[in-house]
mmCIF file of C-alpha atoms and ligand atoms in Angstrom:
data_model
loop_
_atom_site.group_PDB
_atom_site.id
_atom_site.type_symbol
_atom_site.label_atom_id
_atom_site.label_comp_id
_atom_site.label_asym_id
_atom_site.label_seq_id
_atom_site.Cartn_x
_atom_site.Cartn_y
_atom_site.Cartn_z
ATOM 1 C CA MET A 1 74.032 -36.295 -27.361
ATOM 2 C CA SER A 2 72.968 -38.670 -24.620
ATOM 3 C CA TYR A 3 69.845 -38.351 -22.525
ATOM 4 C CA VAL A 4 68.913 -39.532 -19.067
ATOM 5 C CA ILE A 5 66.024 -42.006 -19.101
ATOM 6 C CA ASP A 6 64.598 -41.445 -15.633
ATOM 7 C CA THR A 7 61.462 -43.279 -14.488
ATOM 8 C CA SER A 8 61.611 -42.536 -10.765
ATOM 9 C CA VAL A 9 58.873 -40.904 -8.696
ATOM 10 C CA GLN A 10 59.202 -39.028 -5.422
ATOM 11 C CA LEU A 11 58.187 -41.298 -2.547
ATOM 12 C CA PRO A 12 56.645 -40.190 0.770
ATOM 13 C CA ILE A 13 58.986 -39.759 3.736
ATOM 14 C CA ARG A 14 56.451 -41.382 6.027
ATOM 15 C CA PRO A 15 53.914 -43.691 4.372
ATOM 16 C CA ARG A 16 50.479 -43.646 6.026
ATOM 17 C CA PRO A 17 48.527 -46.797 6.948
ATOM 18 C CA ILE A 18 46.270 -47.572 3.976
ATOM 19 C CA SER A 19 42.564 -48.274 4.604
ATOM 20 C CA ILE A 20 40.879 -49.626 1.486
ATOM 21 C CA ILE A 21 37.197 -49.498 0.454
ATOM 22 C CA GLY A 22 36.484 -51.929 -2.391
ATOM 23 C CA ALA A 23 38.052 -55.356 -2.892
ATOM 24 C CA GLY A 24 37.421 -55.585 -6.639
ATOM 25 C CA ALA A 25 39.598 -56.342 -9.630
ATOM 26 C CA ILE A 26 41.607 -53.115 -9.659
ATOM 27 C CA VAL A 27 42.459 -53.373 -5.971
ATOM 28 C CA GLN A 28 43.626 -56.966 -6.427
ATOM 29 C CA ASP A 29 45.440 -56.472 -9.739
ATOM 30 C CA ALA A 30 47.079 -53.100 -9.147
ATOM 31 C CA HIS A 31 46.552 -51.274 -5.800
ATOM 32 C CA LEU A 32 47.639 -54.060 -3.459
ATOM 33 C CA PRO A 33 50.558 -55.302 -5.611
ATOM 34 C CA ALA A 34 51.729 -51.663 -5.849
ATOM 35 C CA TYR A 35 51.582 -51.053 -2.097
ATOM 36 C CA GLN A 36 53.320 -54.351 -1.400
ATOM 37 C CA LYS A 37 56.050 -53.477 -3.914
ATOM 38 C CA ALA A 38 56.507 -50.066 -2.267
ATOM 39 C CA GLY A 39 56.546 -51.666 1.198
ATOM 40 C CA TRP A 40 53.643 -49.523 2.468
ATOM 41 C CA PRO A 41 51.467 -50.659 5.393
ATOM 42 C CA ILE A 42 47.907 -51.771 4.577
ATOM 43 C CA GLU A 43 45.760 -51.698 7.701
ATOM 44 C CA GLN A 44 42.283 -52.825 6.644
ATOM 45 C CA ILE A 45 39.831 -53.473 3.836
ATOM 46 C CA TYR A 46 36.047 -53.163 3.491
ATOM 47 C CA ASP A 47 33.727 -54.253 0.666
ATOM 48 C CA LEU A 48 29.940 -54.538 0.365
ATOM 49 C CA ASP A 49 30.705 -58.208 -0.262
ATOM 50 C CA PRO A 50 32.323 -59.296 3.048
ATOM 51 C CA ALA A 51 33.380 -62.727 1.737
ATOM 52 C CA LYS A 52 35.335 -61.041 -1.047
ATOM 53 C CA ALA A 53 36.962 -58.652 1.413
ATOM 54 C CA ARG A 54 38.001 -61.592 3.610
ATOM 55 C CA GLN A 55 39.455 -63.490 0.637
ATOM 56 C CA VAL A 56 41.467 -60.479 -0.492
ATOM 57 C CA ALA A 57 42.649 -59.810 3.059
ATOM 58 C CA GLN A 58 43.885 -63.373 3.315
ATOM 59 C CA ARG A 59 45.632 -63.271 -0.053
ATOM 60 C CA PHE A 60 47.462 -60.008 0.713
ATOM 61 C CA ALA A 61 47.939 -60.517 4.480
ATOM 62 C CA ILE A 62 45.798 -57.484 5.413
ATOM 63 C CA PRO A 63 45.403 -57.533 9.216
ATOM 64 C CA LYS A 64 41.810 -56.223 9.518
ATOM 65 C CA VAL A 65 38.565 -56.701 7.571
ATOM 66 C CA ALA A 66 35.644 -54.388 8.367
ATOM 67 C CA GLU A 67 32.128 -55.805 8.232
ATOM 68 C CA SER A 68 30.504 -52.381 7.820
ATOM 69 C CA LEU A 69 31.499 -48.880 6.753
ATOM 70 C CA ASP A 70 30.923 -47.689 10.351
ATOM 71 C CA GLN A 71 33.311 -50.293 11.683
ATOM 72 C CA PHE A 72 35.813 -49.428 8.940
ATOM 73 C CA ILE A 73 35.766 -45.724 9.827
ATOM 74 C CA GLY A 74 35.855 -46.466 13.553
ATOM 75 C CA GLN A 75 38.950 -48.647 13.352
ATOM 76 C CA ALA A 76 40.969 -46.515 10.875
ATOM 77 C CA SER A 77 44.177 -44.972 12.269
ATOM 78 C CA PRO A 78 44.008 -41.180 12.777
ATOM 79 C CA ASP A 79 46.713 -40.753 10.110
ATOM 80 C CA ALA A 80 45.242 -43.277 7.642
ATOM 81 C CA VAL A 81 44.982 -42.652 3.920
ATOM 82 C CA PHE A 82 41.591 -43.807 2.610
ATOM 83 C CA ASP A 83 41.829 -45.612 -0.718
ATOM 84 C CA VAL A 84 38.318 -45.647 -2.223
ATOM 85 C CA ALA A 85 38.103 -48.026 -5.218
ATOM 86 C CA VAL A 86 34.404 -48.470 -6.002
ATOM 87 C CA PRO A 87 32.267 -47.587 -9.045
ATOM 88 C CA ALA A 88 31.632 -43.837 -9.355
ATOM 89 C CA ALA A 89 27.926 -44.207 -8.465
ATOM 90 C CA ALA A 90 28.900 -45.221 -4.901
ATOM 91 C CA LEU A 91 31.097 -42.161 -4.197
ATOM 92 C CA PRO A 92 28.339 -39.734 -3.042
ATOM 93 C CA MET A 93 27.334 -42.231 -0.324
ATOM 94 C CA ILE A 94 30.861 -42.932 0.916
ATOM 95 C CA LEU A 95 32.806 -39.650 0.785
ATOM 96 C CA PRO A 96 30.577 -37.614 3.193
ATOM 97 C CA LEU A 97 31.045 -40.317 5.846
ATOM 98 C CA LEU A 98 34.849 -40.212 5.919
ATOM 99 C CA PRO A 99 36.351 -38.185 8.806
ATOM 100 C CA GLU A 100 36.982 -34.462 8.278
ATOM 101 C CA CYS A 101 40.488 -33.523 7.084
ATOM 102 C CA SER A 102 41.133 -37.043 5.758
ATOM 103 C CA VAL A 103 43.675 -37.874 3.075
ATOM 104 C CA VAL A 104 41.738 -39.702 0.346
ATOM 105 C CA LEU A 105 42.600 -41.408 -2.933
ATOM 106 C CA ILE A 106 39.498 -41.949 -5.094
ATOM 107 C CA GLN A 107 39.285 -44.253 -8.110
ATOM 108 C CA LYS A 108 38.309 -42.723 -11.434
ATOM 109 C CA PRO A 109 35.985 -41.565 -12.847
ATOM 110 C CA PHE A 110 35.216 -38.673 -10.492
ATOM 111 C CA GLY A 111 31.444 -39.075 -10.931
ATOM 112 C CA GLU A 112 29.571 -40.071 -14.050
ATOM 113 C CA THR A 113 28.993 -36.520 -15.350
ATOM 114 C CA LEU A 114 30.679 -33.139 -14.986
ATOM 115 C CA HIS A 115 27.817 -32.078 -12.720
ATOM 116 C CA GLU A 116 28.495 -35.007 -10.388
ATOM 117 C CA ALA A 117 32.234 -34.272 -10.462
ATOM 118 C CA ARG A 118 31.527 -30.749 -9.224
ATOM 119 C CA GLN A 119 29.281 -32.103 -6.461
ATOM 120 C CA LEU A 120 32.023 -34.518 -5.374
ATOM 121 C CA LEU A 121 34.556 -31.688 -5.433
ATOM 122 C CA SER A 122 32.372 -29.674 -3.108
ATOM 123 C CA ILE A 123 32.020 -32.643 -0.718
ATOM 124 C CA CYS A 124 35.845 -32.890 -0.658
ATOM 125 C CA ALA A 125 36.110 -29.152 0.066
ATOM 126 C CA GLN A 126 33.426 -29.184 2.800
ATOM 127 C CA ARG A 127 35.095 -32.182 4.489
ATOM 128 C CA GLN A 128 38.514 -30.441 4.079
ATOM 129 C CA PHE A 129 40.013 -33.516 2.450
ATOM 130 C CA THR A 130 43.419 -33.618 0.857
ATOM 131 C CA ALA A 131 42.181 -35.707 -2.033
ATOM 132 C CA SER A 132 43.294 -37.224 -5.308
ATOM 133 C CA VAL A 133 41.668 -39.116 -8.128
ATOM 134 C CA ASN A 134 43.632 -42.150 -9.277
ATOM 135 C CA MET A 135 44.427 -40.900 -12.791
ATOM 136 C CA GLN A 136 47.662 -42.861 -12.683
ATOM 137 C CA MET A 137 48.579 -43.134 -16.352
ATOM 138 C CA LYS A 138 51.076 -40.290 -15.996
ATOM 139 C CA PHE A 139 53.056 -42.499 -13.611
ATOM 140 C CA ILE A 140 53.521 -45.396 -16.038
ATOM 141 C CA PRO A 141 57.339 -45.752 -16.187
ATOM 142 C CA ALA A 142 57.302 -45.300 -19.990
ATOM 143 C CA VAL A 143 55.251 -42.099 -19.670
ATOM 144 C CA ILE A 144 57.598 -40.715 -16.995
ATOM 145 C CA ALA A 145 60.540 -41.558 -19.291
ATOM 146 C CA ALA A 146 58.865 -39.813 -22.242
ATOM 147 C CA LYS A 147 58.044 -36.724 -20.168
ATOM 148 C CA ASN A 148 61.654 -36.512 -18.980
ATOM 149 C CA LEU A 149 63.087 -36.982 -22.469
ATOM 150 C CA ILE A 150 60.805 -34.227 -23.761
ATOM 151 C CA ALA A 151 61.803 -31.945 -20.843
ATOM 152 C CA GLN A 152 65.469 -32.477 -21.776
ATOM 153 C CA GLY A 153 64.646 -31.264 -25.306
ATOM 154 C CA ALA A 154 65.459 -34.650 -26.865
ATOM 155 C CA ILE A 155 62.683 -34.532 -29.488
ATOM 156 C CA GLY A 156 62.495 -30.753 -29.870
ATOM 157 C CA GLU A 157 59.091 -29.165 -29.581
ATOM 158 C CA LEU A 158 56.318 -31.703 -28.962
ATOM 159 C CA HIS A 159 53.480 -31.200 -31.469
ATOM 160 C CA ASP A 160 51.884 -34.604 -32.042
ATOM 161 C CA LEU A 161 50.510 -37.168 -29.614
ATOM 162 C CA GLU A 162 48.593 -40.240 -30.678
ATOM 163 C CA ILE A 163 47.063 -42.857 -28.404
ATOM 164 C CA ARG A 164 45.862 -45.969 -30.211
ATOM 165 C CA MET A 165 44.110 -48.988 -28.708
ATOM 166 C CA ASN A 166 42.949 -51.730 -31.058
ATOM 167 C CA ILE A 167 42.286 -54.473 -28.561
ATOM 168 C CA ASP A 168 39.827 -57.116 -27.392
ATOM 169 C CA HIS A 169 38.740 -55.886 -23.989
ATOM 170 C CA PRO A 170 37.007 -58.377 -21.628
ATOM 171 C CA TRP A 171 34.222 -56.007 -20.542
ATOM 172 C CA GLN A 172 32.370 -58.895 -18.895
ATOM 173 C CA LEU A 173 34.828 -58.513 -15.979
ATOM 174 C CA TRP A 174 33.097 -55.256 -14.951
ATOM 175 C CA THR A 175 29.384 -56.008 -14.593
ATOM 176 C CA PHE A 176 28.670 -52.512 -13.221
ATOM 177 C CA LEU A 177 29.456 -51.006 -16.646
ATOM 178 C CA PHE A 178 26.506 -52.759 -18.332
ATOM 179 C CA GLY A 179 23.490 -50.480 -18.669
ATOM 180 C CA LEU A 180 25.345 -47.235 -17.910
ATOM 181 C CA PRO A 181 24.413 -44.411 -20.320
ATOM 182 C CA ARG A 182 28.104 -43.458 -20.730
ATOM 183 C CA MET A 183 30.845 -46.039 -20.911
ATOM 184 C CA GLU A 184 33.949 -46.059 -23.119
ATOM 185 C CA MET A 185 34.999 -42.421 -22.906
ATOM 186 C CA LEU A 186 33.953 -42.098 -19.236
ATOM 187 C CA TYR A 187 35.466 -45.324 -17.936
ATOM 188 C CA HIS A 188 38.402 -45.981 -20.308
ATOM 189 C CA SER A 189 39.423 -43.177 -22.666
ATOM 190 C CA ILE A 190 39.264 -40.805 -19.686
ATOM 191 C CA HIS A 191 42.818 -41.992 -18.944
ATOM 192 C CA TYR A 192 43.974 -40.985 -22.394
ATOM 193 C CA MET A 193 42.214 -37.601 -22.230
ATOM 194 C CA ASP A 194 43.924 -36.974 -18.894
ATOM 195 C CA LEU A 195 47.232 -37.855 -20.535
ATOM 196 C CA LEU A 196 46.776 -35.489 -23.496
ATOM 197 C CA LYS A 197 46.011 -32.761 -20.940
ATOM 198 C CA TYR A 198 49.147 -33.702 -18.970
ATOM 199 C CA PHE A 199 51.341 -33.116 -22.033
ATOM 200 C CA PHE A 200 49.585 -30.207 -23.779
ATOM 201 C CA GLY A 201 47.295 -28.620 -21.168
ATOM 202 C CA MET A 202 43.576 -27.986 -21.659
ATOM 203 C CA PRO A 203 42.539 -27.803 -25.321
ATOM 204 C CA LYS A 204 40.383 -25.042 -26.782
ATOM 205 C CA SER A 205 37.777 -27.631 -27.853
ATOM 206 C CA VAL A 206 37.159 -31.349 -28.238
ATOM 207 C CA TYR A 207 35.745 -33.314 -31.178
ATOM 208 C CA ALA A 208 34.606 -36.854 -30.527
ATOM 209 C CA LYS A 209 32.536 -39.749 -31.773
ATOM 210 C CA THR A 210 31.896 -42.749 -29.574
ATOM 211 C CA SER A 211 30.091 -45.752 -31.049
ATOM 212 C CA GLN A 212 28.636 -49.079 -30.111
ATOM 213 C CA HIS A 213 30.100 -52.288 -31.494
ATOM 214 C CA PRO A 214 27.621 -54.763 -33.039
ATOM 215 C CA ASN A 215 29.064 -57.557 -30.868
ATOM 216 C CA GLN A 216 29.010 -55.475 -27.660
ATOM 217 C CA MET A 217 25.519 -53.969 -27.847
ATOM 218 C CA GLN A 218 24.850 -54.369 -24.099
ATOM 219 C CA LEU A 219 27.374 -51.569 -23.507
ATOM 220 C CA ALA A 220 26.676 -47.917 -24.292
ATOM 221 C CA SER A 221 29.764 -47.603 -26.507
ATOM 222 C CA THR A 222 33.093 -49.387 -26.834
ATOM 223 C CA ARG A 223 35.037 -47.460 -29.472
ATOM 224 C CA SER A 224 35.855 -43.813 -29.765
ATOM 225 C CA VAL A 225 37.792 -41.266 -31.745
ATOM 226 C CA ILE A 226 38.600 -38.125 -29.762
ATOM 227 C CA ILE A 227 40.499 -35.104 -31.057
ATOM 228 C CA PHE A 228 41.769 -32.241 -28.906
ATOM 229 C CA ASP A 229 41.981 -28.907 -30.721
ATOM 230 C CA TYR A 230 44.544 -26.317 -29.620
ATOM 231 C CA ASP A 231 45.195 -22.795 -30.817
ATOM 232 C CA ARG A 232 48.689 -23.807 -31.931
ATOM 233 C CA PRO A 233 49.891 -26.418 -34.440
ATOM 234 C CA ILE A 234 49.239 -29.545 -32.423
ATOM 235 C CA ARG A 235 47.654 -32.857 -33.377
ATOM 236 C CA ALA A 236 46.484 -34.745 -30.285
ATOM 237 C CA PHE A 237 44.080 -37.650 -30.611
ATOM 238 C CA ILE A 238 42.813 -40.934 -29.243
ATOM 239 C CA ASN A 239 41.572 -43.870 -31.295
ATOM 240 C CA THR A 240 40.136 -46.848 -29.411
ATOM 241 C CA ASN A 241 38.490 -50.050 -30.608
ATOM 242 C CA HIS A 242 37.854 -52.592 -27.879
ATOM 243 C CA GLY A 243 36.251 -55.141 -30.198
ATOM 244 C CA HIS A 244 39.263 -56.369 -32.193
ATOM 245 C CA ALA A 245 38.527 -60.040 -31.501
ATOM 246 C CA PHE A 246 40.824 -61.471 -34.144
ATOM 247 C CA GLY A 247 43.757 -62.661 -32.070
ATOM 248 C CA THR A 248 46.730 -60.627 -30.943
ATOM 249 C CA ARG A 249 48.520 -60.383 -34.303
ATOM 250 C CA HIS A 250 47.121 -56.959 -35.187
ATOM 251 C CA GLN A 251 46.156 -55.757 -31.734
ATOM 252 C CA GLU A 252 47.752 -52.415 -30.931
ATOM 253 C CA SER A 253 48.224 -50.506 -27.692
ATOM 254 C CA PHE A 254 50.580 -47.592 -28.031
ATOM 255 C CA ILE A 255 51.348 -43.958 -27.279
ATOM 256 C CA LYS A 256 53.431 -42.012 -29.797
ATOM 257 C CA TRP A 257 54.898 -38.567 -29.270
ATOM 258 C CA GLU A 258 56.372 -36.602 -32.197
ATOM 259 C CA GLY A 259 58.491 -33.513 -31.836
ATOM 260 C CA THR A 260 60.318 -31.227 -34.247
ATOM 261 C CA GLN A 261 63.584 -33.166 -33.676
ATOM 262 C CA GLY A 262 62.537 -36.694 -32.811
ATOM 263 C CA ALA A 263 59.861 -39.089 -31.642
ATOM 264 C CA ILE A 264 59.043 -41.565 -28.879
ATOM 265 C CA LYS A 265 56.840 -44.644 -29.073
ATOM 266 C CA THR A 266 55.852 -46.964 -26.282
ATOM 267 C CA THR A 267 53.626 -50.004 -26.426
ATOM 268 C CA LEU A 268 51.579 -50.732 -23.309
ATOM 269 C CA GLY A 269 51.475 -54.506 -23.257
ATOM 270 C CA LEU A 270 48.902 -54.625 -20.455
ATOM 271 C CA ASN A 271 45.991 -53.941 -22.807
ATOM 272 C CA ILE A 272 46.908 -56.772 -25.186
ATOM 273 C CA ASN A 273 45.367 -60.000 -23.924
ATOM 274 C CA PHE A 274 44.246 -58.092 -20.777
ATOM 275 C CA PRO A 275 44.845 -58.648 -17.881
ATOM 276 C CA GLN A 276 47.740 -61.080 -18.503
ATOM 277 C CA GLY A 277 49.266 -58.634 -20.987
ATOM 278 C CA VAL A 278 52.443 -58.862 -23.045
ATOM 279 C CA ALA A 279 55.824 -57.136 -22.611
ATOM 280 C CA ASP A 280 56.025 -53.350 -23.000
ATOM 281 C CA THR A 281 58.408 -51.655 -25.423
ATOM 282 C CA PHE A 282 59.960 -48.175 -25.348
ATOM 283 C CA GLU A 283 61.818 -46.601 -28.274
ATOM 284 C CA TYR A 284 62.920 -43.129 -29.241
ATOM 285 C CA VAL A 285 64.652 -41.448 -32.146
ATOM 286 C CA VAL A 286 66.522 -38.146 -32.236
ATOM 287 C CA LEU A 287 67.347 -36.564 -35.585
ATOM 288 C CA ASP A 288 71.026 -36.021 -36.215
ATOM 289 C CA GLU A 289 71.910 -33.850 -39.208
ATOM 290 C CA GLY A 290 73.268 -35.886 -42.099
ATOM 291 C CA GLN A 291 72.489 -39.210 -40.357
ATOM 292 C CA ALA A 292 69.683 -41.613 -41.110
ATOM 293 C CA PRO A 293 67.158 -41.681 -38.217
ATOM 294 C CA GLU A 294 68.045 -44.482 -35.833
ATOM 295 C CA TRP A 295 65.569 -45.682 -33.209
ATOM 296 C CA GLN A 296 66.971 -46.586 -29.782
ATOM 297 C CA SER A 297 65.244 -49.318 -27.844
ATOM 298 C CA VAL A 298 65.321 -49.025 -24.053
ATOM 299 C CA GLN A 299 64.394 -51.712 -21.551
ATOM 300 C CA LEU A 300 62.523 -49.865 -18.799
ATOM 301 C CA ARG A 301 62.010 -51.250 -15.337
ATOM 302 C CA GLY A 302 58.389 -51.537 -14.223
ATOM 303 C CA SER A 303 55.071 -51.379 -16.020
ATOM 304 C CA TRP A 304 51.584 -49.820 -15.855
ATOM 305 C CA TYR A 305 50.367 -52.425 -13.331
ATOM 306 C CA PRO A 306 51.424 -52.059 -10.607
ATOM 307 C CA ASP A 307 54.049 -49.293 -10.844
ATOM 308 C CA ALA A 308 51.789 -46.436 -11.937
ATOM 309 C CA PHE A 309 49.692 -47.072 -8.813
ATOM 310 C CA ILE A 310 52.733 -46.420 -6.628
ATOM 311 C CA GLY A 311 53.043 -43.102 -8.449
ATOM 312 C CA SER A 312 49.486 -41.903 -7.857
ATOM 313 C CA MET A 313 49.497 -42.809 -4.159
ATOM 314 C CA ALA A 314 52.964 -41.238 -3.779
ATOM 315 C CA ASP A 315 51.761 -38.050 -5.502
ATOM 316 C CA LEU A 316 48.985 -37.726 -2.894
ATOM 317 C CA LEU A 317 51.105 -38.676 0.125
ATOM 318 C CA CYS A 318 54.022 -36.392 -0.762
ATOM 319 C CA PHE A 319 51.616 -33.478 -1.196
ATOM 320 C CA ALA A 320 49.825 -34.352 2.061
ATOM 321 C CA ASP A 321 53.083 -34.539 4.058
ATOM 322 C CA GLY A 322 54.319 -31.271 2.548
ATOM 323 C CA SER A 323 57.382 -32.781 0.860
ATOM 324 C CA SER A 324 56.015 -31.866 -2.581
ATOM 325 C CA GLN A 325 54.255 -28.734 -3.759
ATOM 326 C CA THR A 326 52.864 -30.418 -6.877
ATOM 327 C CA HIS A 327 49.681 -32.463 -6.763
ATOM 328 C CA SER A 328 49.029 -33.626 -10.304
ATOM 329 C CA THR A 329 46.321 -36.113 -9.240
ATOM 330 C CA SER A 330 44.299 -33.523 -7.279
ATOM 331 C CA VAL A 331 40.506 -33.561 -7.341
ATOM 332 C CA ALA A 332 40.614 -30.118 -8.981
ATOM 333 C CA GLU A 333 42.639 -31.608 -11.869
ATOM 334 C CA ALA A 334 40.143 -34.485 -12.018
ATOM 335 C CA VAL A 335 37.290 -32.023 -12.515
ATOM 336 C CA LYS A 336 39.183 -30.542 -15.479
ATOM 337 C CA THR A 337 39.533 -34.053 -16.905
ATOM 338 C CA MET A 338 35.780 -34.534 -16.396
ATOM 339 C CA GLN A 339 35.264 -31.296 -18.356
ATOM 340 C CA LEU A 340 37.095 -32.965 -21.248
ATOM 341 C CA VAL A 341 34.949 -36.099 -20.923
ATOM 342 C CA GLU A 342 31.779 -33.977 -20.871
ATOM 343 C CA ALA A 343 32.940 -32.064 -23.957
ATOM 344 C CA ALA A 344 33.670 -35.356 -25.730
ATOM 345 C CA TYR A 345 30.147 -36.694 -25.047
ATOM 346 C CA ARG A 346 28.495 -33.450 -26.087
ATOM 347 C CA SER A 347 30.510 -33.429 -29.303
ATOM 348 C CA SER A 348 29.615 -37.050 -29.986
ATOM 349 C CA ASP A 349 25.906 -36.431 -29.283
ATOM 350 C CA GLY A 350 25.905 -33.264 -31.391
ATOM 351 C CA GLY A 351 27.263 -35.028 -34.476
ATOM 352 C CA GLY A 352 29.300 -33.680 -37.363
ATOM 353 C CA ILE A 353 28.432 -31.303 -40.185
ATOM 354 C CA SER A 354 25.349 -32.697 -41.875
ATOM 355 C CA ILE A 355 25.949 -33.698 -45.491
ATOM 356 C CA ASP A 356 22.292 -32.933 -46.248
ATOM 357 C CA SER A 357 22.865 -29.356 -45.134
ATOM 358 C CA LEU A 358 25.446 -29.054 -47.943
ATOM 359 C CA THR A 359 23.314 -30.707 -50.587
ATOM 360 C CA PRO A 360 21.995 -28.094 -53.042
HETATM 361 N N1 NAD B 401 42.626 -46.343 -12.603
HETATM 362 C C1 NAD B 401 42.493 -47.457 -13.303
HETATM 363 O O1 NAD B 401 43.329 -47.759 -14.096
HETATM 364 C C2 NAD B 401 41.287 -48.333 -13.113
HETATM 365 C C3 NAD B 401 41.238 -49.586 -13.692
HETATM 366 C C4 NAD B 401 40.124 -50.377 -13.451
HETATM 367 C C5 NAD B 401 39.085 -49.892 -12.675
HETATM 368 N N2 NAD B 401 39.161 -48.646 -12.157
HETATM 369 C C6 NAD B 401 38.055 -48.074 -11.361
HETATM 370 O O2 NAD B 401 37.998 -48.699 -10.093
HETATM 371 C C7 NAD B 401 36.646 -48.821 -9.669
HETATM 372 C C8 NAD B 401 36.411 -50.272 -9.302
HETATM 373 O O3 NAD B 401 36.699 -51.069 -10.427
HETATM 374 P P1 NAD B 401 36.987 -52.625 -10.302
HETATM 375 O O4 NAD B 401 37.627 -53.030 -11.571
HETATM 376 O O5 NAD B 401 37.675 -52.960 -9.046
HETATM 377 O O6 NAD B 401 35.474 -53.169 -10.267
HETATM 378 P P2 NAD B 401 34.908 -54.484 -9.593
HETATM 379 O O7 NAD B 401 33.505 -54.606 -10.061
HETATM 380 O O8 NAD B 401 35.842 -55.624 -9.820
HETATM 381 O O9 NAD B 401 34.932 -54.163 -8.031
HETATM 382 C C9 NAD B 401 34.194 -53.140 -7.431
HETATM 383 C C10 NAD B 401 34.060 -53.510 -5.961
HETATM 384 O O10 NAD B 401 33.482 -52.417 -5.268
HETATM 385 C C11 NAD B 401 32.581 -52.953 -4.304
HETATM 386 N N3 NAD B 401 31.638 -51.914 -3.940
HETATM 387 C C12 NAD B 401 30.704 -51.324 -4.732
HETATM 388 N N4 NAD B 401 30.030 -50.386 -4.028
HETATM 389 C C13 NAD B 401 30.558 -50.391 -2.775
HETATM 390 C C14 NAD B 401 30.288 -49.645 -1.597
HETATM 391 N N5 NAD B 401 29.322 -48.723 -1.559
HETATM 392 N N6 NAD B 401 31.022 -49.921 -0.495
HETATM 393 C C15 NAD B 401 31.979 -50.869 -0.515
HETATM 394 N N7 NAD B 401 32.285 -51.606 -1.601
HETATM 395 C C16 NAD B 401 31.575 -51.366 -2.723
HETATM 396 C C17 NAD B 401 31.944 -54.146 -5.008
HETATM 397 O O11 NAD B 401 31.361 -55.037 -4.088
HETATM 398 C C18 NAD B 401 33.149 -54.719 -5.733
HETATM 399 O O12 NAD B 401 33.835 -55.687 -4.962
HETATM 400 C C19 NAD B 401 35.794 -48.331 -10.856
HETATM 401 O O13 NAD B 401 35.337 -47.022 -10.608
HETATM 402 C C20 NAD B 401 36.720 -48.307 -12.040
HETATM 403 O O14 NAD B 401 36.474 -47.252 -12.933
HETATM 404 C C21 NAD B 401 40.237 -47.870 -12.363
#
C-alpha cells in the first residue's frame, strides 16, 4: 500500500498587504522570511524601538516604517492584514486601536492567563475582527504530512502522541520573559498543547508539573511534563527540558505518533542549537502482516521556520476571503488552547497526591 505524503496548504487567492507591529526576533526569523517565500506584499512595519523597525525594513525591503501607532494605522491600506507580533502584555493596548472589521493575526500567547484571553476575545468581537492567533505548529510540513498520513488510515487508529524536547534553549534572547509569573508552559509548551488538541480534541483533564531549573532560576519555570487525559485509551503527553546544556549529542526534539497499525516520528531540527538548528527528519512505519516492521524515511520540503508561518497567515487569509470555511487558527480556538494552559498551571500548582496523606 502506498500513501500520499502531502505537505501543501491552501493559499489565498488575493494576498492582502501586510502591516506588521513588532520588529523582534520572530518577525525577523520567521514572519518576514515566510512572507517573502510566499511572495506576499509587506507594506509597513512599526516597533516601539524605531531604530530596530528601520533596520528590519531595510533588511527586508519594506517600503514604509511608521514612527507611531497612529501613523501606522493611518497609513495602512483599507484591505491590510495586521500582523501583531509583540509580547502578550502589549495586546490590550494595541488591539482596541486597530480599525473595526480588520483582519488580524496575533502572536501567541493570547494573553497571559485564561481571563486575559477571554478579555482579548471580547475586544476582537466588539471590533468585529476576523482574527487568528499564530499557533502555527500545525502547519509545519512534517505535521501536515503526519496528519494526512493518519487521515489516509496509514497507521490505523491514532492512540499515542508524544512530544519531547530535551534542548538547551537560549532564553536570554527574550528579555521580556524574565520576571513573568508564568513562562515555560505559557510561552513554549503552549504550542505542543495546541498540537495535542489538534490531533485528539479537547481532553477531559490535564495533569502537569512545571519546574524551575537550578541554572535558570531567573525564569519562572523552564521544564514541564504535561499529560492530557481522555475518556478513551489515549496517551498524549509533553516532556520538555530546556536546560540540557551538554552539547547536541543527546539533545532531542521530536514528535511521535503511534497508531494501531503503524507509527510516525519527526525530529524538529530547529530546536537543536536554536536558532541555527539542524536538519529535520521524517519517518513512518506501517505494519504488514508477516513482515518485519520497516521504517520509511521521507525527505520533506520545507521546515518549521519559515514554512509554518506561511500556513498560519494563509489559514487566516483564506478564511477572510471566503475561499475556506475552516479557520483552525481562530481566536476562539486560541481561547480553548489557553484553557489547556490554565488547566496545566492549576494542576502544577495543586500538586500530586500527598505521600504523607497515605502514611499510616
Ligand atoms: N509562534 C511562535 O512560534 C513564536 C516564536 C517566538 C516568539 N513568539 C511570540 O512573538 C512575540 C514576540 O516575540 P519575539 O521573539 O519577537 O520577541 P522580541 O523581544 O525579540 O521582540 C518583541 C518586539 O516587540 C516590540 N514591542 C513590544 N511592545 C510593543 C508595542 N506596544 N508596540 C510596538 N512594538 C512593541 C519590542 O520593541 C520588540 O522589538 C511574543 O509574544 C512571543 O511569544 C512566537
